[in-house]
mmCIF file of C-alpha atoms and ligand atoms in Angstrom:
data_model
loop_
_atom_site.group_PDB
_atom_site.id
_atom_site.type_symbol
_atom_site.label_atom_id
_atom_site.label_comp_id
_atom_site.label_asym_id
_atom_site.label_seq_id
_atom_site.Cartn_x
_atom_site.Cartn_y
_atom_site.Cartn_z
ATOM 1 C CA UNK U 1 31.586 -119.947 3.407
ATOM 2 C CA UNK U 2 31.812 -116.405 4.797
ATOM 3 C CA UNK U 3 30.641 -113.206 2.910
ATOM 4 C CA UNK U 4 33.545 -112.166 0.823
ATOM 5 C CA UNK U 5 33.432 -108.795 -1.419
ATOM 6 C CA UNK U 6 32.445 -111.391 -4.211
ATOM 7 C CA UNK U 7 29.367 -112.424 -2.514
ATOM 8 C CA UNK U 8 26.819 -113.735 -5.271
ATOM 9 C CA UNK U 9 23.448 -114.091 -4.381
ATOM 10 C CA UNK U 10 22.741 -116.424 -7.386
ATOM 11 C CA UNK U 11 24.977 -119.191 -6.038
ATOM 12 C CA UNK U 12 22.282 -119.433 -3.198
ATOM 13 C CA UNK U 13 19.528 -119.467 -5.265
ATOM 14 C CA UNK U 14 17.500 -122.492 -6.512
ATOM 15 C CA UNK U 15 18.629 -123.403 -10.255
ATOM 16 C CA UNK U 16 14.835 -124.123 -11.095
ATOM 17 C CA UNK U 17 14.026 -120.550 -9.962
ATOM 18 C CA UNK U 18 17.419 -118.845 -11.312
ATOM 19 C CA UNK U 19 16.252 -120.255 -14.666
ATOM 20 C CA UNK U 20 12.563 -119.830 -14.464
ATOM 21 C CA UNK U 21 10.921 -117.934 -16.636
ATOM 22 C CA UNK U 22 8.162 -115.959 -14.843
ATOM 23 C CA UNK U 23 4.373 -116.129 -15.800
ATOM 24 C CA UNK U 24 4.184 -112.396 -17.655
ATOM 25 C CA UNK U 25 0.989 -110.770 -16.532
ATOM 26 C CA UNK U 26 -0.917 -108.859 -18.791
ATOM 27 C CA UNK U 27 -1.054 -106.062 -16.418
ATOM 28 C CA UNK U 28 2.672 -105.544 -16.350
ATOM 29 C CA UNK U 29 3.382 -102.658 -18.877
ATOM 30 C CA UNK U 30 0.018 -100.656 -18.636
ATOM 31 C CA UNK U 31 -2.863 -100.128 -16.045
ATOM 32 C CA UNK U 32 -4.720 -97.819 -18.037
ATOM 33 C CA UNK U 33 -5.863 -97.594 -21.791
ATOM 34 C CA UNK U 34 -8.128 -99.562 -23.860
ATOM 35 C CA UNK U 35 -7.656 -102.553 -21.577
ATOM 36 C CA UNK U 36 -8.683 -105.561 -24.153
ATOM 37 C CA UNK U 37 -6.013 -107.879 -22.946
ATOM 38 C CA UNK U 38 -6.896 -109.687 -19.535
ATOM 39 C CA UNK U 39 -10.433 -111.106 -20.350
ATOM 40 C CA UNK U 40 -12.114 -108.960 -17.440
ATOM 41 C CA UNK U 41 -15.119 -107.717 -17.429
ATOM 42 C CA UNK U 42 -15.468 -104.121 -18.810
ATOM 43 C CA UNK U 43 -18.362 -102.623 -16.543
ATOM 44 C CA UNK U 44 -17.093 -100.835 -13.859
ATOM 45 C CA UNK U 45 -17.510 -101.783 -10.310
ATOM 46 C CA UNK U 46 -15.891 -99.596 -7.798
ATOM 47 C CA UNK U 47 -16.147 -99.845 -3.819
ATOM 48 C CA UNK U 48 -14.569 -97.039 -1.885
ATOM 49 C CA UNK U 49 -13.052 -96.003 -4.842
ATOM 50 C CA UNK U 50 -10.967 -99.171 -5.333
ATOM 51 C CA UNK U 51 -11.593 -100.539 -9.065
ATOM 52 C CA UNK U 52 -12.811 -103.834 -8.778
ATOM 53 C CA UNK U 53 -13.607 -105.150 -12.199
ATOM 54 C CA UNK U 54 -9.876 -104.943 -13.203
ATOM 55 C CA UNK U 55 -6.675 -107.051 -12.179
ATOM 56 C CA UNK U 56 -4.885 -105.243 -9.723
ATOM 57 C CA UNK U 57 -1.087 -104.081 -10.168
ATOM 58 C CA UNK U 58 1.370 -107.018 -10.253
ATOM 59 C CA UNK U 59 4.350 -105.150 -9.305
ATOM 60 C CA UNK U 60 2.421 -102.873 -6.261
ATOM 61 C CA UNK U 61 3.743 -100.189 -7.778
ATOM 62 C CA UNK U 62 1.890 -97.545 -5.531
ATOM 63 C CA UNK U 63 1.844 -99.339 -2.296
ATOM 64 C CA UNK U 64 5.836 -100.185 -2.391
ATOM 65 C CA UNK U 65 6.712 -96.436 -3.360
ATOM 66 C CA UNK U 66 4.517 -95.552 -0.169
ATOM 67 C CA UNK U 67 6.536 -97.738 1.937
ATOM 68 C CA UNK U 68 9.964 -96.876 0.188
ATOM 69 C CA UNK U 69 8.837 -93.091 1.276
ATOM 70 C CA UNK U 70 8.485 -94.273 4.673
ATOM 71 C CA UNK U 71 11.589 -96.548 5.052
ATOM 72 C CA UNK U 72 14.221 -94.239 3.406
ATOM 73 C CA UNK U 73 14.561 -97.226 0.997
ATOM 74 C CA UNK U 74 13.821 -97.605 -2.945
ATOM 75 C CA UNK U 75 10.898 -99.101 -3.869
ATOM 76 C CA UNK U 76 13.013 -101.882 -5.823
ATOM 77 C CA UNK U 77 13.974 -102.959 -2.152
ATOM 78 C CA UNK U 78 10.377 -104.031 -1.243
ATOM 79 C CA UNK U 79 8.101 -106.677 -2.354
ATOM 80 C CA UNK U 80 4.912 -107.024 -0.288
ATOM 81 C CA UNK U 81 2.639 -110.433 0.454
ATOM 82 C CA UNK U 82 -0.434 -111.796 2.042
ATOM 83 C CA UNK U 83 0.759 -111.247 5.677
ATOM 84 C CA UNK U 84 4.520 -111.819 6.431
ATOM 85 C CA UNK U 85 3.371 -115.692 6.119
ATOM 86 C CA UNK U 86 3.190 -115.359 2.500
ATOM 87 C CA UNK U 87 6.308 -113.391 2.301
ATOM 88 C CA UNK U 88 8.343 -116.489 4.490
ATOM 89 C CA UNK U 89 6.924 -119.012 1.739
ATOM 90 C CA UNK U 90 8.941 -116.815 -0.905
ATOM 91 C CA UNK U 91 12.299 -117.161 1.149
ATOM 92 C CA UNK U 92 11.804 -121.069 0.891
ATOM 93 C CA UNK U 93 10.582 -120.846 -2.878
ATOM 94 C CA UNK U 94 13.775 -119.344 -3.717
ATOM 95 C CA UNK U 95 16.408 -120.537 -1.497
ATOM 96 C CA UNK U 96 15.539 -124.181 -0.222
ATOM 97 C CA UNK U 97 15.692 -127.482 -2.313
ATOM 98 C CA UNK U 98 13.808 -130.030 -0.324
ATOM 99 C CA UNK U 99 15.416 -132.597 0.839
ATOM 100 C CA UNK U 100 18.734 -131.035 0.118
ATOM 101 C CA UNK U 101 18.795 -127.524 2.051
ATOM 102 C CA UNK U 102 18.134 -126.973 5.602
ATOM 103 C CA UNK U 103 16.816 -123.880 7.656
ATOM 104 C CA UNK U 104 17.908 -122.985 11.181
ATOM 105 C CA UNK U 105 15.658 -121.042 13.785
ATOM 106 C CA UNK U 106 16.771 -119.732 16.954
ATOM 107 C CA UNK U 107 14.326 -120.963 19.439
ATOM 108 C CA UNK U 108 11.942 -120.300 21.348
ATOM 109 C CA UNK U 109 10.510 -118.280 18.664
ATOM 110 C CA UNK U 110 7.639 -117.801 16.293
ATOM 111 C CA UNK U 111 6.177 -121.360 15.283
ATOM 112 C CA UNK U 112 5.654 -120.555 11.570
ATOM 113 C CA UNK U 113 9.346 -120.642 10.276
ATOM 114 C CA UNK U 114 9.347 -124.400 11.422
ATOM 115 C CA UNK U 115 5.846 -125.029 10.145
ATOM 116 C CA UNK U 116 6.477 -123.591 7.039
ATOM 117 C CA UNK U 117 9.498 -125.669 6.641
ATOM 118 C CA UNK U 118 7.587 -128.648 7.055
ATOM 119 C CA UNK U 119 5.170 -127.521 4.414
ATOM 120 C CA UNK U 120 8.064 -127.155 1.750
ATOM 121 C CA UNK U 121 9.761 -130.699 2.794
ATOM 122 C CA UNK U 122 12.927 -128.691 4.264
ATOM 123 C CA UNK U 123 14.721 -129.587 7.341
ATOM 124 C CA UNK U 124 14.402 -127.223 10.322
ATOM 125 C CA UNK U 125 17.255 -127.332 12.738
ATOM 126 C CA UNK U 126 16.970 -125.723 16.314
ATOM 127 C CA UNK U 127 19.530 -123.269 17.831
ATOM 128 C CA UNK U 128 18.807 -121.989 21.401
ATOM 129 C CA UNK U 129 18.698 -118.712 22.272
ATOM 130 C CA UNK U 130 20.491 -117.953 25.783
ATOM 131 C CA UNK U 131 18.957 -118.004 29.019
ATOM 132 C CA UNK U 132 18.403 -114.481 28.496
ATOM 133 C CA UNK U 133 17.033 -115.086 25.020
ATOM 134 C CA UNK U 134 19.895 -113.563 23.056
ATOM 135 C CA UNK U 135 21.503 -114.897 20.062
ATOM 136 C CA UNK U 136 24.952 -115.996 20.106
ATOM 137 C CA UNK U 137 26.558 -115.787 16.566
ATOM 138 C CA UNK U 138 29.663 -117.623 17.430
ATOM 139 C CA UNK U 139 28.176 -120.192 18.638
ATOM 140 C CA UNK U 140 25.748 -120.543 15.711
ATOM 141 C CA UNK U 141 28.656 -120.267 13.271
ATOM 142 C CA UNK U 142 30.584 -123.286 15.034
ATOM 143 C CA UNK U 143 27.283 -125.312 15.368
ATOM 144 C CA UNK U 144 25.448 -124.670 11.657
ATOM 145 C CA UNK U 145 25.453 -127.504 9.763
ATOM 146 C CA UNK U 146 26.806 -127.066 6.031
ATOM 147 C CA UNK U 147 23.125 -127.835 4.530
ATOM 148 C CA UNK U 148 21.700 -124.748 5.929
ATOM 149 C CA UNK U 149 20.867 -122.071 3.698
ATOM 150 C CA UNK U 150 18.765 -119.534 5.995
ATOM 151 C CA UNK U 151 18.726 -118.511 9.699
ATOM 152 C CA UNK U 152 15.307 -117.102 10.980
ATOM 153 C CA UNK U 153 15.736 -114.394 13.713
ATOM 154 C CA UNK U 154 13.113 -112.736 14.818
ATOM 155 C CA UNK U 155 13.754 -109.178 16.670
ATOM 156 C CA UNK U 156 11.641 -108.394 19.011
ATOM 157 C CA UNK U 157 11.511 -112.054 19.539
ATOM 158 C CA UNK U 158 7.849 -113.495 19.946
ATOM 159 C CA UNK U 159 6.857 -115.093 22.688
ATOM 160 C CA UNK U 160 9.962 -113.668 24.611
ATOM 161 C CA UNK U 161 9.300 -109.991 23.639
ATOM 162 C CA UNK U 162 13.395 -108.995 23.740
ATOM 163 C CA UNK U 163 15.220 -107.477 20.991
ATOM 164 C CA UNK U 164 18.034 -109.520 19.839
ATOM 165 C CA UNK U 165 21.673 -107.987 19.989
ATOM 166 C CA UNK U 166 22.462 -106.083 16.664
ATOM 167 C CA UNK U 167 26.030 -106.845 17.262
ATOM 168 C CA UNK U 168 25.325 -110.385 17.207
ATOM 169 C CA UNK U 169 22.882 -110.257 13.955
ATOM 170 C CA UNK U 170 25.707 -108.141 12.067
ATOM 171 C CA UNK U 171 28.498 -110.705 13.152
ATOM 172 C CA UNK U 172 26.450 -113.572 11.430
ATOM 173 C CA UNK U 173 25.492 -111.235 8.534
ATOM 174 C CA UNK U 174 29.232 -110.622 7.818
ATOM 175 C CA UNK U 175 30.469 -114.256 8.594
ATOM 176 C CA UNK U 176 27.883 -116.432 7.432
ATOM 177 C CA UNK U 177 27.663 -116.433 3.536
ATOM 178 C CA UNK U 178 24.026 -117.519 3.413
ATOM 179 C CA UNK U 179 20.421 -115.632 4.281
ATOM 180 C CA UNK U 180 19.690 -114.396 7.531
ATOM 181 C CA UNK U 181 15.944 -113.411 7.933
ATOM 182 C CA UNK U 182 15.207 -111.286 10.720
ATOM 183 C CA UNK U 183 11.576 -110.968 11.103
ATOM 184 C CA UNK U 184 10.644 -107.417 12.751
ATOM 185 C CA UNK U 185 6.957 -107.829 13.012
ATOM 186 C CA UNK U 186 7.302 -106.173 16.344
ATOM 187 C CA UNK U 187 9.646 -103.540 15.614
ATOM 188 C CA UNK U 188 7.162 -100.671 15.688
ATOM 189 C CA UNK U 189 6.754 -101.242 19.719
ATOM 190 C CA UNK U 190 10.619 -101.105 20.421
ATOM 191 C CA UNK U 191 12.408 -97.572 20.468
ATOM 192 C CA UNK U 192 15.283 -98.620 18.437
ATOM 193 C CA UNK U 193 16.829 -101.891 17.263
ATOM 194 C CA UNK U 194 16.033 -102.291 13.459
ATOM 195 C CA UNK U 195 18.380 -103.764 11.126
ATOM 196 C CA UNK U 196 16.812 -101.296 8.577
ATOM 197 C CA UNK U 197 20.206 -99.385 8.376
ATOM 198 C CA UNK U 198 22.679 -102.311 7.866
ATOM 199 C CA UNK U 199 20.656 -103.283 4.428
ATOM 200 C CA UNK U 200 23.234 -101.799 2.368
ATOM 201 C CA UNK U 201 26.196 -103.469 4.032
ATOM 202 C CA UNK U 202 24.544 -106.965 4.048
ATOM 203 C CA UNK U 203 23.505 -108.591 0.558
ATOM 204 C CA UNK U 204 22.294 -111.665 2.503
ATOM 205 C CA UNK U 205 19.916 -109.683 4.981
ATOM 206 C CA UNK U 206 16.096 -110.020 4.628
ATOM 207 C CA UNK U 207 14.018 -107.678 7.097
ATOM 208 C CA UNK U 208 10.276 -108.925 7.241
ATOM 209 C CA UNK U 209 7.625 -106.639 8.154
ATOM 210 C CA UNK U 210 3.978 -106.613 8.835
ATOM 211 C CA UNK U 211 0.951 -104.427 8.987
ATOM 212 C CA UNK U 212 -1.019 -106.450 11.492
ATOM 213 C CA UNK U 213 0.824 -105.227 14.582
ATOM 214 C CA UNK U 214 2.054 -101.478 14.878
ATOM 215 C CA UNK U 215 -0.384 -100.903 12.043
ATOM 216 C CA UNK U 216 -3.370 -102.697 13.809
ATOM 217 C CA UNK U 217 -4.275 -104.080 10.349
ATOM 218 C CA UNK U 218 -4.317 -107.754 11.093
ATOM 219 C CA UNK U 219 -7.425 -108.367 9.386
ATOM 220 C CA UNK U 220 -6.029 -107.014 5.889
ATOM 221 C CA UNK U 221 -3.295 -109.766 5.523
ATOM 222 C CA UNK U 222 -0.466 -107.608 4.407
ATOM 223 C CA UNK U 223 3.271 -107.911 5.032
ATOM 224 C CA UNK U 224 6.499 -106.955 3.202
ATOM 225 C CA UNK U 225 10.000 -107.887 2.484
ATOM 226 C CA UNK U 226 12.849 -105.677 2.407
ATOM 227 C CA UNK U 227 15.962 -106.305 1.133
ATOM 228 C CA UNK U 228 18.785 -105.836 -1.556
ATOM 229 C CA UNK U 229 17.189 -105.261 -5.476
ATOM 230 C CA UNK U 230 18.296 -108.714 -6.456
ATOM 231 C CA UNK U 231 16.602 -110.750 -3.785
ATOM 232 C CA UNK U 232 13.852 -108.793 -4.137
ATOM 233 C CA UNK U 233 13.642 -109.416 -7.977
ATOM 234 C CA UNK U 234 13.545 -113.399 -6.576
ATOM 235 C CA UNK U 235 10.830 -112.779 -4.743
ATOM 236 C CA UNK U 236 8.812 -110.991 -7.476
ATOM 237 C CA UNK U 237 9.567 -113.772 -9.504
ATOM 238 C CA UNK U 238 8.224 -116.357 -7.266
ATOM 239 C CA UNK U 239 5.057 -114.793 -6.334
ATOM 240 C CA UNK U 240 1.615 -115.340 -7.991
ATOM 241 C CA UNK U 241 1.057 -112.290 -10.276
ATOM 242 C CA UNK U 242 -1.866 -110.779 -8.463
ATOM 243 C CA UNK U 243 -0.990 -112.008 -4.797
ATOM 244 C CA UNK U 244 -2.696 -108.449 -3.489
ATOM 245 C CA UNK U 245 -6.013 -107.477 -4.023
ATOM 246 C CA UNK U 246 -6.380 -103.774 -5.235
ATOM 247 C CA UNK U 247 -8.162 -103.522 -1.854
ATOM 248 C CA UNK U 248 -5.504 -104.630 0.480
ATOM 249 C CA UNK U 249 -3.040 -102.262 -1.426
ATOM 250 C CA UNK U 250 -5.479 -99.475 -0.968
ATOM 251 C CA UNK U 251 -5.681 -100.092 2.654
ATOM 252 C CA UNK U 252 -2.002 -100.507 3.109
ATOM 253 C CA UNK U 253 -1.290 -97.022 1.284
ATOM 254 C CA UNK U 254 -4.410 -95.710 3.766
ATOM 255 C CA UNK U 255 -2.581 -96.900 6.719
ATOM 256 C CA UNK U 256 0.807 -95.703 5.961
ATOM 257 C CA UNK U 257 -0.672 -92.052 5.488
ATOM 258 C CA UNK U 258 -2.615 -92.245 8.940
ATOM 259 C CA UNK U 259 0.786 -91.946 10.817
ATOM 260 C CA UNK U 260 -0.590 -89.695 13.448
ATOM 261 C CA UNK U 261 -3.234 -92.367 14.854
ATOM 262 C CA UNK U 262 -0.814 -95.351 14.346
ATOM 263 C CA UNK U 263 2.134 -93.055 16.703
ATOM 264 C CA UNK U 264 -0.789 -92.381 19.120
ATOM 265 C CA UNK U 265 -1.461 -96.393 19.422
ATOM 266 C CA UNK U 266 1.554 -97.291 19.701
ATOM 267 C CA UNK U 267 2.448 -95.122 22.650
ATOM 268 C CA UNK U 268 -0.660 -96.073 24.477
ATOM 269 C CA UNK U 269 0.518 -99.677 24.245
ATOM 270 C CA UNK U 270 4.138 -98.869 25.194
ATOM 271 C CA UNK U 271 2.702 -97.167 28.104
ATOM 272 C CA UNK U 272 0.490 -100.003 29.012
ATOM 273 C CA UNK U 273 3.300 -102.388 28.532
ATOM 274 C CA UNK U 274 5.023 -100.903 31.400
ATOM 275 C CA UNK U 275 2.269 -100.425 33.732
ATOM 276 C CA UNK U 276 0.812 -104.272 33.203
ATOM 277 C CA UNK U 277 4.442 -105.601 33.447
ATOM 278 C CA UNK U 278 5.143 -103.294 36.934
ATOM 279 C CA UNK U 279 1.930 -104.584 38.154
ATOM 280 C CA UNK U 280 2.784 -108.143 37.261
ATOM 281 C CA UNK U 281 6.182 -107.779 39.069
ATOM 282 C CA UNK U 282 4.356 -107.261 42.367
ATOM 283 C CA UNK U 283 1.955 -110.279 42.270
ATOM 284 C CA UNK U 284 2.436 -113.119 44.616
ATOM 285 C CA UNK U 285 2.881 -116.102 42.748
ATOM 286 C CA UNK U 286 4.747 -114.300 39.697
ATOM 287 C CA UNK U 287 8.287 -115.521 39.496
ATOM 288 C CA UNK U 288 9.553 -113.780 36.661
ATOM 289 C CA UNK U 289 8.536 -111.000 34.117
ATOM 290 C CA UNK U 290 10.788 -110.696 31.311
ATOM 291 C CA UNK U 291 11.543 -107.196 29.736
ATOM 292 C CA UNK U 292 9.407 -106.502 26.515
ATOM 293 C CA UNK U 293 9.982 -104.382 23.494
ATOM 294 C CA UNK U 294 6.942 -105.625 21.800
ATOM 295 C CA UNK U 295 3.104 -105.569 22.321
ATOM 296 C CA UNK U 296 2.991 -108.703 24.772
ATOM 297 C CA UNK U 297 4.781 -109.869 27.985
ATOM 298 C CA UNK U 298 5.788 -113.083 28.977
ATOM 299 C CA UNK U 299 5.945 -113.986 32.597
ATOM 300 C CA UNK U 300 6.741 -117.043 35.042
ATOM 301 C CA UNK U 301 4.054 -117.877 37.165
ATOM 302 C CA UNK U 302 2.913 -120.572 39.703
ATOM 303 C CA UNK U 303 0.703 -123.173 38.154
ATOM 304 C CA UNK U 304 0.871 -121.442 34.629
ATOM 305 C CA UNK U 305 -1.110 -124.098 32.984
ATOM 306 C CA UNK U 306 -4.089 -124.060 35.231
ATOM 307 C CA UNK U 307 -3.940 -120.411 35.721
ATOM 308 C CA UNK U 308 -4.497 -120.104 31.820
ATOM 309 C CA UNK U 309 -7.373 -122.449 31.752
ATOM 310 C CA UNK U 310 -9.086 -120.208 34.953
ATOM 311 C CA UNK U 311 -8.631 -116.970 32.961
ATOM 312 C CA UNK U 312 -9.885 -118.679 29.578
ATOM 313 C CA UNK U 313 -13.146 -119.620 32.115
ATOM 314 C CA UNK U 314 -13.465 -116.330 32.944
ATOM 315 C CA UNK U 315 -13.359 -115.072 29.268
ATOM 316 C CA UNK U 316 -10.036 -113.858 29.554
ATOM 317 C CA UNK U 317 -7.613 -115.522 26.797
ATOM 318 C CA UNK U 318 -4.017 -115.511 27.201
ATOM 319 C CA UNK U 319 -1.339 -117.801 25.887
ATOM 320 C CA UNK U 320 0.095 -120.749 27.650
ATOM 321 C CA UNK U 321 3.685 -121.252 26.756
ATOM 322 C CA UNK U 322 4.555 -123.552 29.891
ATOM 323 C CA UNK U 323 5.233 -126.453 27.512
ATOM 324 C CA UNK U 324 7.448 -124.876 24.951
ATOM 325 C CA UNK U 325 11.158 -126.157 25.734
ATOM 326 C CA UNK U 326 12.916 -123.232 27.800
ATOM 327 C CA UNK U 327 9.690 -121.681 28.731
ATOM 328 C CA UNK U 328 8.624 -123.926 31.701
ATOM 329 C CA UNK U 329 6.057 -121.802 33.834
ATOM 330 C CA UNK U 330 5.495 -119.190 30.931
ATOM 331 C CA UNK U 331 2.431 -117.277 29.943
ATOM 332 C CA UNK U 332 2.332 -114.746 27.323
ATOM 333 C CA UNK U 333 -0.356 -111.933 27.524
ATOM 334 C CA UNK U 334 -0.808 -109.437 24.838
ATOM 335 C CA UNK U 335 -1.236 -105.875 25.841
ATOM 336 C CA UNK U 336 -4.853 -104.955 25.132
ATOM 337 C CA UNK U 337 -7.271 -102.077 26.065
ATOM 338 C CA UNK U 338 -6.231 -100.186 29.471
ATOM 339 C CA UNK U 339 -9.683 -101.778 30.781
ATOM 340 C CA UNK U 340 -8.960 -105.071 29.281
ATOM 341 C CA UNK U 341 -5.137 -105.275 31.008
ATOM 342 C CA UNK U 342 -6.781 -104.046 34.246
ATOM 343 C CA UNK U 343 -9.518 -106.880 33.911
ATOM 344 C CA UNK U 344 -6.646 -109.374 33.569
ATOM 345 C CA UNK U 345 -4.622 -108.081 36.306
ATOM 346 C CA UNK U 346 -7.224 -108.082 38.606
ATOM 347 C CA UNK U 347 -8.526 -111.750 37.555
ATOM 348 C CA UNK U 348 -4.969 -112.965 37.837
ATOM 349 C CA UNK U 349 -4.300 -111.541 41.289
ATOM 350 C CA UNK U 350 -7.622 -112.932 42.355
ATOM 351 C CA UNK U 351 -6.511 -116.562 41.020
ATOM 352 C CA UNK U 352 -3.110 -116.432 42.484
ATOM 353 C CA UNK U 353 -4.308 -115.112 45.717
ATOM 354 C CA UNK U 354 -6.239 -118.501 45.735
ATOM 355 C CA UNK U 355 -9.606 -117.065 45.660
HETATM 356 N N1 PMP T 1 6.311 -112.562 12.480
HETATM 357 C C1 PMP T 1 5.994 -112.779 13.969
HETATM 358 C C2 PMP T 1 7.089 -113.095 14.852
HETATM 359 C C3 PMP T 1 4.534 -113.134 14.285
HETATM 360 O O1 PMP T 1 4.517 -113.132 15.849
HETATM 361 C C4 PMP T 1 3.447 -113.203 13.468
HETATM 362 C C5 PMP T 1 2.098 -113.321 14.111
HETATM 363 N N2 PMP T 1 1.714 -113.278 15.369
HETATM 364 C C6 PMP T 1 3.748 -112.892 11.885
HETATM 365 C C7 PMP T 1 5.086 -112.867 11.839
HETATM 366 C C8 PMP T 1 2.357 -112.908 11.113
HETATM 367 O O2 PMP T 1 2.646 -111.894 10.430
HETATM 368 P P1 PMP T 1 1.115 -111.468 9.299
HETATM 369 O O3 PMP T 1 0.077 -111.100 10.083
HETATM 370 O O4 PMP T 1 1.953 -110.355 8.561
HETATM 371 O O5 PMP T 1 1.215 -112.809 8.653
#
């Protein structure tokens, strides 16, 4: 099935979701007035100006408006969840019938796509990225099973760090009449390469973003999908009515308003990334340092697992990826504060030098 001009998203939506009458929460129509409709406690409780005794806005209006203004899309193209992990679940709920439909991941990649498929009882096929960790759309199109409903791509990819080629992503969006999810969790660390500008071209494209990385708000648990208003309407249909707390939404709006400190953090993380990369390249025992558009670096080194353990003993925690297919000898290190990066580099040099 390819994307003709008559593409109809409804043919991909699970029939039970298509026909579902969603739960109508008391707070859909009004947020103010004499509110005697939701069995709330009327005695006002506030924390930092956030109302705690009333249910939060199920339609996330303020947050979606603020995000829309930042991204240059309409609020009807956005839905926010408890981390992008929740948004991933909506993809399965809306499009994947357990036991019948399947999904595809482009490996090696972020493990949650496969785990979430397992949770929902949906088969997950692994399609390999190339040796340079790029996505081959033609190869995918000729190999993809008929049962596949969703392809998960991650760009910049975790754990390899590279942006996927945009032309290849466009090719698969154009020629595969199913859902293409592009997880842009790390896009703020890349100079360019977002698929956001292609949203109007591809009604089957879903972009995932998060506040956990560039915005530095991992503890808040806030992520969102950007997609056609029709896809978003199905996500809103399957989400729980009050998935985001008022605090979460307020913290999200505050993060969006504080662009200056976000941009400053991102600039210094990019600078540090290049410093760590160039220092790693110089170390004896480091075979290869992959380029990165994210806030981490993947590198191959001698005795990777042993090195990870010995760094751990020194209180330096990095991610051993050496047992992942295609990632023999690989370690993934996140970019930390400058002094943390220096400690890591010094200790790694010492361990590789045999001291
Ligand atoms: N996508 C990718 C590619 C990730 O690496 C991660 C977390 N490491 C997430 C999503 C999770 O995002 P969130 O914190 O918004 O659930």
